[in-house]
Coordinates of C-alpha atoms in Angstrom, one line a residue:
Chain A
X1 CA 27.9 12.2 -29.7
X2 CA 26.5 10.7 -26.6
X3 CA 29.0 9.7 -24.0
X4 CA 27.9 6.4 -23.5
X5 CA 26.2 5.1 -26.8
X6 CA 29.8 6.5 -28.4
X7 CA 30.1 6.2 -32.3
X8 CA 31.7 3.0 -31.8
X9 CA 30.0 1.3 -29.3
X10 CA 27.0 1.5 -31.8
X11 CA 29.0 0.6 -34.8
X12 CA 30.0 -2.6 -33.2
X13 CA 26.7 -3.0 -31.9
X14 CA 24.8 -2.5 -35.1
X15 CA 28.0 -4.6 -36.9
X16 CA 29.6 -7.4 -34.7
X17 CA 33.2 -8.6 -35.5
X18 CA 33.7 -12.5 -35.2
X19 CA 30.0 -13.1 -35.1
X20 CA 28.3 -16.4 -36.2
X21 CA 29.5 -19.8 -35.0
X22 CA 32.3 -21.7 -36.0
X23 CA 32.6 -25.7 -37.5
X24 CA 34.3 -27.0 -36.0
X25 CA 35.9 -25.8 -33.4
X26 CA 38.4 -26.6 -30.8
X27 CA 36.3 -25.2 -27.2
X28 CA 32.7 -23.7 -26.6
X29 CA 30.5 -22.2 -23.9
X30 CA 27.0 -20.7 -24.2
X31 CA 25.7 -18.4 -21.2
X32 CA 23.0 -16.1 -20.2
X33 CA 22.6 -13.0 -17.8
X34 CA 19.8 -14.1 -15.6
X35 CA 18.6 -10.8 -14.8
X36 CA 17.8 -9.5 -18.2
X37 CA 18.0 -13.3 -20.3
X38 CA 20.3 -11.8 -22.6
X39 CA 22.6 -15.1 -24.1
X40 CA 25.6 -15.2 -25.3
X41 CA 27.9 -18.2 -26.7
X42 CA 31.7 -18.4 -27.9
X43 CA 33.5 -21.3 -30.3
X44 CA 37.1 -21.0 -30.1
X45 CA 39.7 -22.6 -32.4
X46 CA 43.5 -23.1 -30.5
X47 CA 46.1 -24.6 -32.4
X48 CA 48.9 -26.7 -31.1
X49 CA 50.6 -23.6 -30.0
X50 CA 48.0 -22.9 -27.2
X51 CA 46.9 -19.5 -29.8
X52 CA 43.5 -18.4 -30.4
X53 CA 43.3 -18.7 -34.2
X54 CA 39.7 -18.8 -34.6
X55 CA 36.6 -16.9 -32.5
X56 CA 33.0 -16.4 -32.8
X57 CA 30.7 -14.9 -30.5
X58 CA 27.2 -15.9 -31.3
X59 CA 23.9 -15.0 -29.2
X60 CA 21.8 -11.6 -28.4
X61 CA 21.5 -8.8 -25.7
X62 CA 22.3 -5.1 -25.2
X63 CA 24.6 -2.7 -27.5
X64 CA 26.9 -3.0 -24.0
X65 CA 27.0 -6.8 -24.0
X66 CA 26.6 -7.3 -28.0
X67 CA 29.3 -4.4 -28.6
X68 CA 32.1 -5.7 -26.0
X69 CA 31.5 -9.3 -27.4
X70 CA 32.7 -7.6 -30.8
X71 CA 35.4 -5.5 -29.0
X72 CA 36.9 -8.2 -27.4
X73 CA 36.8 -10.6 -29.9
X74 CA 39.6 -8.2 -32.0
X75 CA 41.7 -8.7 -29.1
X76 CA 41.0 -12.4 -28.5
X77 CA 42.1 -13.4 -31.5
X78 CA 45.8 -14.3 -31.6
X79 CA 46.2 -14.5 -28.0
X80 CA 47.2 -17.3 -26.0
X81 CA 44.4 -19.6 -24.6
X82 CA 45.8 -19.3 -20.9
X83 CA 46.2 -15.7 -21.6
X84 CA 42.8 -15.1 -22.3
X85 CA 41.2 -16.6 -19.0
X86 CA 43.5 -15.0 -17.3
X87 CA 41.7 -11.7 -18.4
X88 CA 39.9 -9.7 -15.5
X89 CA 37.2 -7.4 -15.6
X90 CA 39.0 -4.3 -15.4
X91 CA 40.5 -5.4 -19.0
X92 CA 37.2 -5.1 -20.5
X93 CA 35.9 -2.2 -18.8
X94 CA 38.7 -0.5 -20.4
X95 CA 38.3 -1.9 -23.5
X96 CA 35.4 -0.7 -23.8
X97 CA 36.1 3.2 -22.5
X98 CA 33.0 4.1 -21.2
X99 CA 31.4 4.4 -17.6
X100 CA 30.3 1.1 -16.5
X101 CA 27.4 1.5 -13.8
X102 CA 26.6 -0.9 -11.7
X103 CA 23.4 -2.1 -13.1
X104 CA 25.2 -2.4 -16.7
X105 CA 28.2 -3.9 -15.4
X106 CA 27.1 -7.6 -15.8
X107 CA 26.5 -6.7 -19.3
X108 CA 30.1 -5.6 -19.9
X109 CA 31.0 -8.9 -18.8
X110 CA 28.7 -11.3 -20.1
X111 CA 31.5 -11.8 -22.9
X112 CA 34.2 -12.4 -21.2
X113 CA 32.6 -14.6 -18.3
X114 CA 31.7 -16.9 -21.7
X115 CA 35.2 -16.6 -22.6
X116 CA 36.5 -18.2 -19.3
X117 CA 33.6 -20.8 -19.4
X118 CA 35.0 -22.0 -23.0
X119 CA 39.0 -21.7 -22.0
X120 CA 38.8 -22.8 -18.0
X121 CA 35.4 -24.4 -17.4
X122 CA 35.3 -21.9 -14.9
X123 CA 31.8 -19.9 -16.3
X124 CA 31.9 -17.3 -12.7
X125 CA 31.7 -13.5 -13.1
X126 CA 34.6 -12.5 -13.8
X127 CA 36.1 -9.9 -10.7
Chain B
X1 CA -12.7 6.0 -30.4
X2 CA -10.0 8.4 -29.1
X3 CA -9.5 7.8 -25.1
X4 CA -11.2 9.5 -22.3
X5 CA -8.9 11.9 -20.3
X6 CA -7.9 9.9 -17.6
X7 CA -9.8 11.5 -14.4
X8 CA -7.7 10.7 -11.7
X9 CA -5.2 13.7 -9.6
X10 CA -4.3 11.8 -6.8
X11 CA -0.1 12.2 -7.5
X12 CA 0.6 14.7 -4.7
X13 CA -0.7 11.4 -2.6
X14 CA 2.5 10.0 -3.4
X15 CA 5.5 11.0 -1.8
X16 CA 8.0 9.4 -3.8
X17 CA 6.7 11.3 -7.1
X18 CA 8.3 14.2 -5.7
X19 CA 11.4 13.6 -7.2
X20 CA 9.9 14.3 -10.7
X21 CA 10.0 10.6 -11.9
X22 CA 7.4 9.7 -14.9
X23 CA 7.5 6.3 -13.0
X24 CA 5.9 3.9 -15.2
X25 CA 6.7 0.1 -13.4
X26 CA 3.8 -0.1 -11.4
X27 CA 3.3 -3.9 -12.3
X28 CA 7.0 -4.6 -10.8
X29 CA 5.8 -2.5 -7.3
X30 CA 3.8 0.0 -6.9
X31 CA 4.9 3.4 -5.1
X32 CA 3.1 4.0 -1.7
X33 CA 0.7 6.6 -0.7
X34 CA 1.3 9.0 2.5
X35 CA -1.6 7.7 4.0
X36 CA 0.2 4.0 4.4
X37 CA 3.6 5.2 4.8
X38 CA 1.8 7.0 7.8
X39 CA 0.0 3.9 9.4
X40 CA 3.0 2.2 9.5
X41 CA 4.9 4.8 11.3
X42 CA 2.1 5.4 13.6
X43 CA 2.1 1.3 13.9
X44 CA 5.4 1.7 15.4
X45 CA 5.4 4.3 17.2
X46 CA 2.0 4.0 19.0
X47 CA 0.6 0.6 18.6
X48 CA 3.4 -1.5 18.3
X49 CA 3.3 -5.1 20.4
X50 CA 2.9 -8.7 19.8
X51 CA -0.6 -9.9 18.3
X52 CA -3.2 -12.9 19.7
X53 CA -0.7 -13.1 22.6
X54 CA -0.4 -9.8 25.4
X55 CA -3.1 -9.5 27.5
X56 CA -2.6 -6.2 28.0
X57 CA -4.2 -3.5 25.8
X58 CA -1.7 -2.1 23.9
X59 CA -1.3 -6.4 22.7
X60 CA -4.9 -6.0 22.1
X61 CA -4.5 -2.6 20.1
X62 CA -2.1 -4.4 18.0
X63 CA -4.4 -7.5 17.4
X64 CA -7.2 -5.3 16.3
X65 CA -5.4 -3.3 13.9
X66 CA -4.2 -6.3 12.8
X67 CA -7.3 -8.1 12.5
X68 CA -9.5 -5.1 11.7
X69 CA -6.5 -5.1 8.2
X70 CA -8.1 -8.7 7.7
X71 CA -11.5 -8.3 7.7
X72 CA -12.0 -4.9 5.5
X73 CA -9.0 -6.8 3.2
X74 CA -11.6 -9.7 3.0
X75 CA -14.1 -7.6 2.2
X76 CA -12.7 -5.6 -0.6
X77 CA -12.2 -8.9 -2.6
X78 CA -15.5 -10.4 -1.6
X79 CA -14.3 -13.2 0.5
X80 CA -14.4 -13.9 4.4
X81 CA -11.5 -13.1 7.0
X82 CA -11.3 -16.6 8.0
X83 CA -10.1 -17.9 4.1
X84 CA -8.1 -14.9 4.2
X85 CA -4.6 -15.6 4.6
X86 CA -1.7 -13.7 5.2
X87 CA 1.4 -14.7 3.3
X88 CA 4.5 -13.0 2.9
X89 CA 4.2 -12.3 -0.5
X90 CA 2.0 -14.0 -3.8
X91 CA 4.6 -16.4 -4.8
X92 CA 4.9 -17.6 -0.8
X93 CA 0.9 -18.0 -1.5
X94 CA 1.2 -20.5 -4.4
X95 CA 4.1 -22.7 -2.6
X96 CA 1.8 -23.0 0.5
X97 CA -1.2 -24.5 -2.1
X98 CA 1.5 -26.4 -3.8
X99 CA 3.0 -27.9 -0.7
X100 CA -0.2 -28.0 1.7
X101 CA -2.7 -28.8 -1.3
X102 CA -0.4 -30.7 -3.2
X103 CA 1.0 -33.8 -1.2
X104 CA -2.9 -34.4 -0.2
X105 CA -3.7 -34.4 -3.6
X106 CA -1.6 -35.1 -6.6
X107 CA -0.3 -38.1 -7.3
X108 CA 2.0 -39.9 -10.2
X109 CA 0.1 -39.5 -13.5
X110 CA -1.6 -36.9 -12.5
X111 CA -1.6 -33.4 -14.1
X112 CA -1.0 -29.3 -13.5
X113 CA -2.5 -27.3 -16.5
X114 CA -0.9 -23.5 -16.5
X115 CA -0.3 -21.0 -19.5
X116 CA 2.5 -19.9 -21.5
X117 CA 1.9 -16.5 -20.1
X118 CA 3.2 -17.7 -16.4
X119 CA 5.1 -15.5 -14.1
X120 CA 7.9 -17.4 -12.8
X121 CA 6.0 -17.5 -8.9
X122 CA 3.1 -19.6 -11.0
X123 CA 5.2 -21.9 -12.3
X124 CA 8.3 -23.0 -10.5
X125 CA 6.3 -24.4 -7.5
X126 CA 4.2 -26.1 -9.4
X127 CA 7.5 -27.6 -11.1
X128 CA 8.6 -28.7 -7.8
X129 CA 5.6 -30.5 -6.7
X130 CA 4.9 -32.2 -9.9
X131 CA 9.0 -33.8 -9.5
X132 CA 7.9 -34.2 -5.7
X133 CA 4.9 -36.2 -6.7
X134 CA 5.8 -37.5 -9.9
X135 CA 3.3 -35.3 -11.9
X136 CA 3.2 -34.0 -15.5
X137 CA 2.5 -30.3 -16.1
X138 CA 1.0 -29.3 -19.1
X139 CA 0.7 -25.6 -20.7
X140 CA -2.2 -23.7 -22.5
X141 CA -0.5 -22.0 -25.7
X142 CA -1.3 -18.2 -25.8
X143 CA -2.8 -16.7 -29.4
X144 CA -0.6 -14.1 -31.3
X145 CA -2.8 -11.2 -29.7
X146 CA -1.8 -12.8 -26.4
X147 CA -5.3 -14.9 -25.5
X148 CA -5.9 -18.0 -24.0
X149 CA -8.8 -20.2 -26.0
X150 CA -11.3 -21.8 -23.7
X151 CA -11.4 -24.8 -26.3
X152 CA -7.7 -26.1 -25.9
X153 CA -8.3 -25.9 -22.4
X154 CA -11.8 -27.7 -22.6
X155 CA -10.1 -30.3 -24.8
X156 CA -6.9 -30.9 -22.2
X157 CA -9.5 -31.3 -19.4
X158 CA -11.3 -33.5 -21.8
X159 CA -7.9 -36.0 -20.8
X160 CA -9.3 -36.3 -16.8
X161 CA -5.8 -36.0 -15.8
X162 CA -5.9 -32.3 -14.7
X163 CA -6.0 -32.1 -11.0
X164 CA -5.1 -28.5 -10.6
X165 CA -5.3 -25.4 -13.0
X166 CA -3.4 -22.4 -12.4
X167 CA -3.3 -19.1 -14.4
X168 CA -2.5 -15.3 -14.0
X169 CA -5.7 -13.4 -13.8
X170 CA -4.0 -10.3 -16.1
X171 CA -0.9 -11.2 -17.5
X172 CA 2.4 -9.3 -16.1
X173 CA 3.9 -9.1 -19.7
X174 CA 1.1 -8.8 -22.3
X175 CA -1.5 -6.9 -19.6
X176 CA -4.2 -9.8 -20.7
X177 CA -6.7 -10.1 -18.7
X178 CA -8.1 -13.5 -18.6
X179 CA -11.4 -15.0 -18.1
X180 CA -11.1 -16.6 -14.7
X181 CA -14.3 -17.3 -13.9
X182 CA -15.0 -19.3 -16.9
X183 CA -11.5 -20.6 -16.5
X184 CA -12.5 -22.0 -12.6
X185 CA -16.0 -23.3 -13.1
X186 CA -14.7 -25.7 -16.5
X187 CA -12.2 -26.5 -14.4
X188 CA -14.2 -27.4 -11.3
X189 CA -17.1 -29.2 -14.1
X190 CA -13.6 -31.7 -15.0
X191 CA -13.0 -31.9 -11.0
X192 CA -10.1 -30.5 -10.9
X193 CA -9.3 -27.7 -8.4
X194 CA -7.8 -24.3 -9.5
X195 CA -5.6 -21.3 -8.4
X196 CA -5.4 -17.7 -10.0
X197 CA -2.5 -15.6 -9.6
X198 CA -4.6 -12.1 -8.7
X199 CA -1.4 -9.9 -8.6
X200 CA -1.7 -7.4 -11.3
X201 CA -5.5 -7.5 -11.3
X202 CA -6.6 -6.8 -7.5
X203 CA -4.4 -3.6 -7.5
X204 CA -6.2 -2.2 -11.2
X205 CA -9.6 -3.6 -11.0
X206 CA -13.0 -4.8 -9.0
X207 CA -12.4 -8.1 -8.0
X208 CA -15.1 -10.8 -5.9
X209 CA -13.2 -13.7 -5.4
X210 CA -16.6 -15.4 -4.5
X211 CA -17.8 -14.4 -8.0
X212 CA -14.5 -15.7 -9.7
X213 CA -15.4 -19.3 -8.0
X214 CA -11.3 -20.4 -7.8
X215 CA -10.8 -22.6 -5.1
X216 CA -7.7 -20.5 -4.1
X217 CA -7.0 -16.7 -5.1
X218 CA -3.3 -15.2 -4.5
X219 CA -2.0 -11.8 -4.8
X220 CA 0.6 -9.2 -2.9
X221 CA 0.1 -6.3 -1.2
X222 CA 3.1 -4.1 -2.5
X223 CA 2.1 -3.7 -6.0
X224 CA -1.8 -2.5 -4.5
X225 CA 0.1 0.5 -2.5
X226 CA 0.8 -1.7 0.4
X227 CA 4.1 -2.3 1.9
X228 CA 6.4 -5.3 0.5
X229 CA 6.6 -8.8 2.8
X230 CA 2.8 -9.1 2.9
X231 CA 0.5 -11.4 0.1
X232 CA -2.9 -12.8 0.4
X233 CA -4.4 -15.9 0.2
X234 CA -7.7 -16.6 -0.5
X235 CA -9.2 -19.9 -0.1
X236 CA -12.1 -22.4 -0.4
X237 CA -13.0 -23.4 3.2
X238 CA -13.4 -27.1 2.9
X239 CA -10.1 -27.1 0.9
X240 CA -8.5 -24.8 3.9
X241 CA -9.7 -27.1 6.7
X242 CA -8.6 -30.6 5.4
X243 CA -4.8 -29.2 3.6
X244 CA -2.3 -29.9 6.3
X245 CA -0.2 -26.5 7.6
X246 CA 2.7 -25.1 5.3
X247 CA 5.1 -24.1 7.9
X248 CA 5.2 -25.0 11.6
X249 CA 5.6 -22.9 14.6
X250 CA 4.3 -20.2 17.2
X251 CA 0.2 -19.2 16.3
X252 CA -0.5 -22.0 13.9
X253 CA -1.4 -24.4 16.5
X254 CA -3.7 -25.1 19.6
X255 CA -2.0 -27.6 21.5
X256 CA 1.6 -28.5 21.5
X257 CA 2.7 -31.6 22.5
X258 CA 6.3 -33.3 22.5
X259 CA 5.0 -35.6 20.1
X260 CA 2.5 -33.9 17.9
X261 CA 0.3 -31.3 18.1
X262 CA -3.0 -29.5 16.8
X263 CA -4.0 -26.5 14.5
X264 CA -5.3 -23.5 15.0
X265 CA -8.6 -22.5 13.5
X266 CA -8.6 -20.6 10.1
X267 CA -7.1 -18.4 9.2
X268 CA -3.8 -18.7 11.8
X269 CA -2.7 -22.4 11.2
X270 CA -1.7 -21.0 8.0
X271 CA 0.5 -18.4 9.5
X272 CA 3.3 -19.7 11.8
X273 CA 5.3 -17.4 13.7
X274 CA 4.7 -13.9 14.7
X275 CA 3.2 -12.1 11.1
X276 CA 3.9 -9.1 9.5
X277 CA 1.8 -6.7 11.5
X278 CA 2.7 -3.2 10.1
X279 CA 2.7 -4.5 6.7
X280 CA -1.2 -6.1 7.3
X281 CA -2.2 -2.8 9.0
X282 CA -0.1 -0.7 6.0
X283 CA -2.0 -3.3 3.2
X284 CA -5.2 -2.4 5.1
X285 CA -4.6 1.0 4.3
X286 CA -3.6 0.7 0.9
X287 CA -7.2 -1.0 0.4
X288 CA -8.7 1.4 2.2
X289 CA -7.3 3.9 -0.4
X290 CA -8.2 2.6 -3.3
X291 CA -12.0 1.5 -1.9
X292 CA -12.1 5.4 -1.6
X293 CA -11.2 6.3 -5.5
X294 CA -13.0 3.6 -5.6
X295 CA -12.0 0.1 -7.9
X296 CA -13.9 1.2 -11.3
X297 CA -12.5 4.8 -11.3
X298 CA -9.3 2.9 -11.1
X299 CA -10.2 0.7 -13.8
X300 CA -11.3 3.2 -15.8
X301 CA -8.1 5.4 -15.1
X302 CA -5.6 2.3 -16.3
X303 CA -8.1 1.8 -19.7
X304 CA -7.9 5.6 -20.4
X305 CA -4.0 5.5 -19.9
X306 CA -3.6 1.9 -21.4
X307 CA -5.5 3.2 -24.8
X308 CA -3.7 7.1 -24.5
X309 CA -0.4 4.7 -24.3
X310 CA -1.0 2.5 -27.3
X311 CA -2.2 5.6 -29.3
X312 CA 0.9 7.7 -28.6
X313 CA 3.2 4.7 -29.0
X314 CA 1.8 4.0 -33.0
X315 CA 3.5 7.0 -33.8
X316 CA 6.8 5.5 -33.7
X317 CA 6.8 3.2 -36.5
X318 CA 9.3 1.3 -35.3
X319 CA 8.1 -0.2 -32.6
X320 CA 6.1 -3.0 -32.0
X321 CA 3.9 -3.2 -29.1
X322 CA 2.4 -6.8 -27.7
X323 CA -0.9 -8.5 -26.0
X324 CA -4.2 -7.7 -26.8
X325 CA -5.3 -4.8 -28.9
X326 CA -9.2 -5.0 -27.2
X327 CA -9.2 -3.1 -24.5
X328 CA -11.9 -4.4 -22.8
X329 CA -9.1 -7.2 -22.5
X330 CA -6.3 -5.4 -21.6
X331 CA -4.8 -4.1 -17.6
X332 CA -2.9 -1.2 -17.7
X333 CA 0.6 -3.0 -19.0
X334 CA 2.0 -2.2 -22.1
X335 CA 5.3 -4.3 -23.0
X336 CA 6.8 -3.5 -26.8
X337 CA 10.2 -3.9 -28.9
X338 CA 11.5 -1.5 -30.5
X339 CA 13.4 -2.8 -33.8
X340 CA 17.1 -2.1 -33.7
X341 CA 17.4 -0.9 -30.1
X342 CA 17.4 -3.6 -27.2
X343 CA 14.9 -2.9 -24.2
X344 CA 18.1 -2.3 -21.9
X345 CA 19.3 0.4 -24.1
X346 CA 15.8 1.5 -24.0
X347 CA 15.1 1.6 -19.9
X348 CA 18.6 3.1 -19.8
X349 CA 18.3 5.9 -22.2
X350 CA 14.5 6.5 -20.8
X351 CA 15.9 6.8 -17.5
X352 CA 17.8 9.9 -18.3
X353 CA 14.6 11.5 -18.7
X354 CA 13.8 10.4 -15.0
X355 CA 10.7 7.8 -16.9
X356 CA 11.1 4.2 -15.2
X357 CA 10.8 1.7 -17.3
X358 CA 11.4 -1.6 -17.0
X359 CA 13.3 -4.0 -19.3
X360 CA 14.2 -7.8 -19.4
X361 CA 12.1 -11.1 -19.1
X362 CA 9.7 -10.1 -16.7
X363 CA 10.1 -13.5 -14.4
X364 CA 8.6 -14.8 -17.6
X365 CA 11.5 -16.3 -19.7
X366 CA 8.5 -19.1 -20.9
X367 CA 6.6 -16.5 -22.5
X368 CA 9.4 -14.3 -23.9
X369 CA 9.9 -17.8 -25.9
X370 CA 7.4 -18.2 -27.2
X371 CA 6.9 -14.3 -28.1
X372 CA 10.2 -14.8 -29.9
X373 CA 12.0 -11.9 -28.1
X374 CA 13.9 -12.0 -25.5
X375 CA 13.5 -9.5 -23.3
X376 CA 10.7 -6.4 -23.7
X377 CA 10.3 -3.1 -22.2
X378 CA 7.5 -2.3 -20.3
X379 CA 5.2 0.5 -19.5
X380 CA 2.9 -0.1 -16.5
X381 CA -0.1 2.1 -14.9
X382 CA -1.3 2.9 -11.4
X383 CA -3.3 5.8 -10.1
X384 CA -0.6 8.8 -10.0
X385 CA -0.2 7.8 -13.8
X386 CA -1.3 10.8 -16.3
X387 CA -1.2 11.0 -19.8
X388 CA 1.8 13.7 -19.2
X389 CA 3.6 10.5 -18.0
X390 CA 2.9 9.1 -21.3
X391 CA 3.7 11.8 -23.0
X392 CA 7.4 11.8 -21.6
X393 CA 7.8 8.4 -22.2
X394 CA 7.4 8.8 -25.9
X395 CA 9.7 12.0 -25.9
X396 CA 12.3 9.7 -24.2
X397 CA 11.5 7.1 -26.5
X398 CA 12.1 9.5 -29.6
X399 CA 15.3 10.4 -28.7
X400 CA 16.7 7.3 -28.3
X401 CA 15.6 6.5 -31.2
X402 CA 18.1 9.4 -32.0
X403 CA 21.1 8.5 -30.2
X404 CA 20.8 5.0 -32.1
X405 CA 20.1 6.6 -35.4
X406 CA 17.5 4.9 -36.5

């Protein structure tokens, strides 16, 4: 198995959770990673609770962006709103368990910087 | 008809090579040949001083290296020291036109004609002015095996509201290389007044910018072996003389005053401030190196390459290559998909195998629209290419195709 296209990386890749778009939906964001153009987008469903109940990452890029979209999206879901954009980088570069180089890192992201654009208005890289 | 072996050795030229890369993104920059990393060390540590300015002789020294860059830079290209600007890179060379040309010349209503198959440089400026001025640009569509047709563009100059044309004279992405000459003189016949972005063809091919007939010609000097920070401009005299300056400063003029002043002759009142000296006198080399091979051994070297490429890359069935299929057509550019791996994954598992590729949009998100893709990976050519370089490319490319089981 290769160390950094691991078995699952490529199976979320090849088969995204919580893919597609969601109608309707509570809070959106749609984003792109200037340097390569890859897009990504999010629709988010919170109920009165402040809970993600609902998540779909919609878009297209990398197996590193498109599989920590699906990653993170398993995670997302029943977490608190605040919660959520609260989340830093180092929690997905964990998530995701593999080496991160610089030049692949805003890849990693992309997800979660859509994430905090939907939940904070906020749409920076997150640190 | 199977290619001819490309005839080219000129790799041990190339310092950088050393390190065993297959390096295969020529048309992002170009790697640079001993003989100009040389001349700009020797620049430095023998001739360096201020140009047009010392009257001592190591100033003079300077000036004439400087100068002497000019002339024979003119001269490969076919066009005359004086119309031959230095800039600090291409895309500095089309905001200059669309600033110095522009205010003089376009006005509300008025239109700029470029392609779908735009790098970025060729099209944000003119973006710019048309908001400055209140102008509409307008876009040639590019055919599914990445032309341009003559007859849309005869029939949108057919309108009379085309003052300027712009286009790439080979296409970054798709390697097209477009008729430019027919291009400028319809576009001179409707009176309008044309540009052509020169960057990935002056570095792969002959080029007479007198022949071409464009009232300006741009390109860069790092991706033809020269150092980065130093482009070209090449321009119609009359156009030169009546544009007001781009930026103001030291060597542009010939008399200050507190309250205004006056330009220097062509070519200088288009280059305020002190210029890039070591990176004219390393682009002089560069020139001077490939005047040597000689432009249609170079030509002939990208074809070979560019056909050897397409060839080896058919045998992966999964990939799709783009642009023309004609190589009579074609520069030595080769972007493709491949169908269920994304070109990141591709330049990142190819870079393992020390081949550098590149992958993304190409500073031509436009086109990548229109192509339907998003992003493409990208083979390009220079002279230290060989078909071994190929070769590894498609052994890289075969074994990603392994680690994404496909």
């Amino acid at each position: 198995m290769d160390d950094f296209y691991r078995d699952y990386i490529l199976d979320h890749y090849k088969n995204p959770r919580n893919f597609g778009t969601l109608e309707p939906h509570d809070l959106e964001h749609h984003d792109v990673n200037p340097l390569c153009g890859d897009e990504l987008g999010v629709h988010l469903i919170v109920d009165e609770q402040g809970t993600i109940t609902g998540l779909r990452f919609h878009g297209q890029g990398c197996a590193i962006s498109q599989a920590s979209a699906s990653i993170a999206s398993e995670e997302l879901i029943g977490m608190k709103a605040d919660a959520a954009a609260a989340l830093g980088a180092d929690w997905m570069i964990e998530l995701l368990g593999i080496d991160i180089s610089p030049t692949r890192r805003k890849c990693a992201l992309l997800s979660l910087k859509v994430m905090r654009g939907a939940t904070t208005g906020d749409a920076s890289w997150p640190q | 008809m199977a290619p001819v072996a490309a005839s080219l050795d000129v790799r041990a030229d190339f310092p950088l090579l050393g390190r065993g890369f297959a390096y295969l993104d020529s048309a992002a920059t170009s790697q640079k040949p001993e003989q100009v990393i040389g001349a700009i060390d020797s620049y430095y540590r023998c001739s360096n001083a201020n140009i047009h300015r010392g009257v001592y002789a190591l100033a003079q020294e300077a000036t004439d290296l400087f100068e002497g860059a000019r002339e024979r830079i003119a001269a490969f290209v076919g066009s005359e020291p004086a119309t031959t600007i230095f800039t600090r890179n291409a895309t500095e060379a089309i905001n200059l036109v669309a600033y110095a040309w522009g205010a003089a010349h376009l006005e509300a209503g008025d239109e700029v004609l470029l392609t779908h198959m735009e790098h970025h440089s060729n099209i944000v400026p003119w973006q710019l002015l048309c908001q400055r001025q209140g102008a509409t640009l307008r876009y040639l569509h590019v055919s599914d095996d990445g032309r341009l047709s003559l007859d849309e563009l005869d029939e949108v100059l057919a309108g009379g509201r085309v003052k300027m044309v712009a286009t790439a004279h080979v296409s970054n992405v798709l390697g097209t290389i477009n008729p430019v000459a027919e291009i400028a003189a319809r576009a001179r016949a409707a009176g309008a007044t044309s540009l052509i972005d020169g960057s990935q063809a002056v570095p792969q091919m002959p080029i007479n910018v007198s022949e071409i007939g464009a009232d300006f010609y741009v390109w860069t000097g790092h991706k033809a072996l020269g150092p980065t920070g130093i482009g070209v401009l090449h321009g119609r005299r009359e156009l030169l003389e009546s544009m007001p300056p781009f930026l103001g400063g030291g060597d542009m003029i010939a008399t200050v005053g507190f309250d205004s002043s006056t330009w220097n002759e062509l070519p200088w009142k288009f280059e305020a401030g002190t210029s890039p000296i070591a990176e004219g006198v390393g682009l002089g080399v560069a020139i001077d190196y490939l005047a040597a091979i000689g432009m249609d051994a170079v030509r002939a070297h990208e074809r070979d390459l560019t056909g050897y490429a397409l060839e080896r890359l058919a045998e992966i069935d999964i990939l799709r290559p783009f642009g023309p299929t004609d190589l009579d057509h074609r520069g030595g550019v080769v972007s493709f998909e491949v169908e269920g791996i994304h070109p990141h994954d591709i330049a990142e598992l190819c870079d393992r195998e020390g081949v550098c590729i590149r992958a993304g949009h190409h500073c031509a998100q436009p086109l990548m629209r229109e192509m339907g893709v998003p992003a493409t990976a990208r083979a390009s050519f220079h002279v230290y290419n060989s078909r071994e370089d190929v070769d590894r490319l498609v052994d890289a490319l075969q074994k990603a195709r392994k680690v994404f089981e496909l």
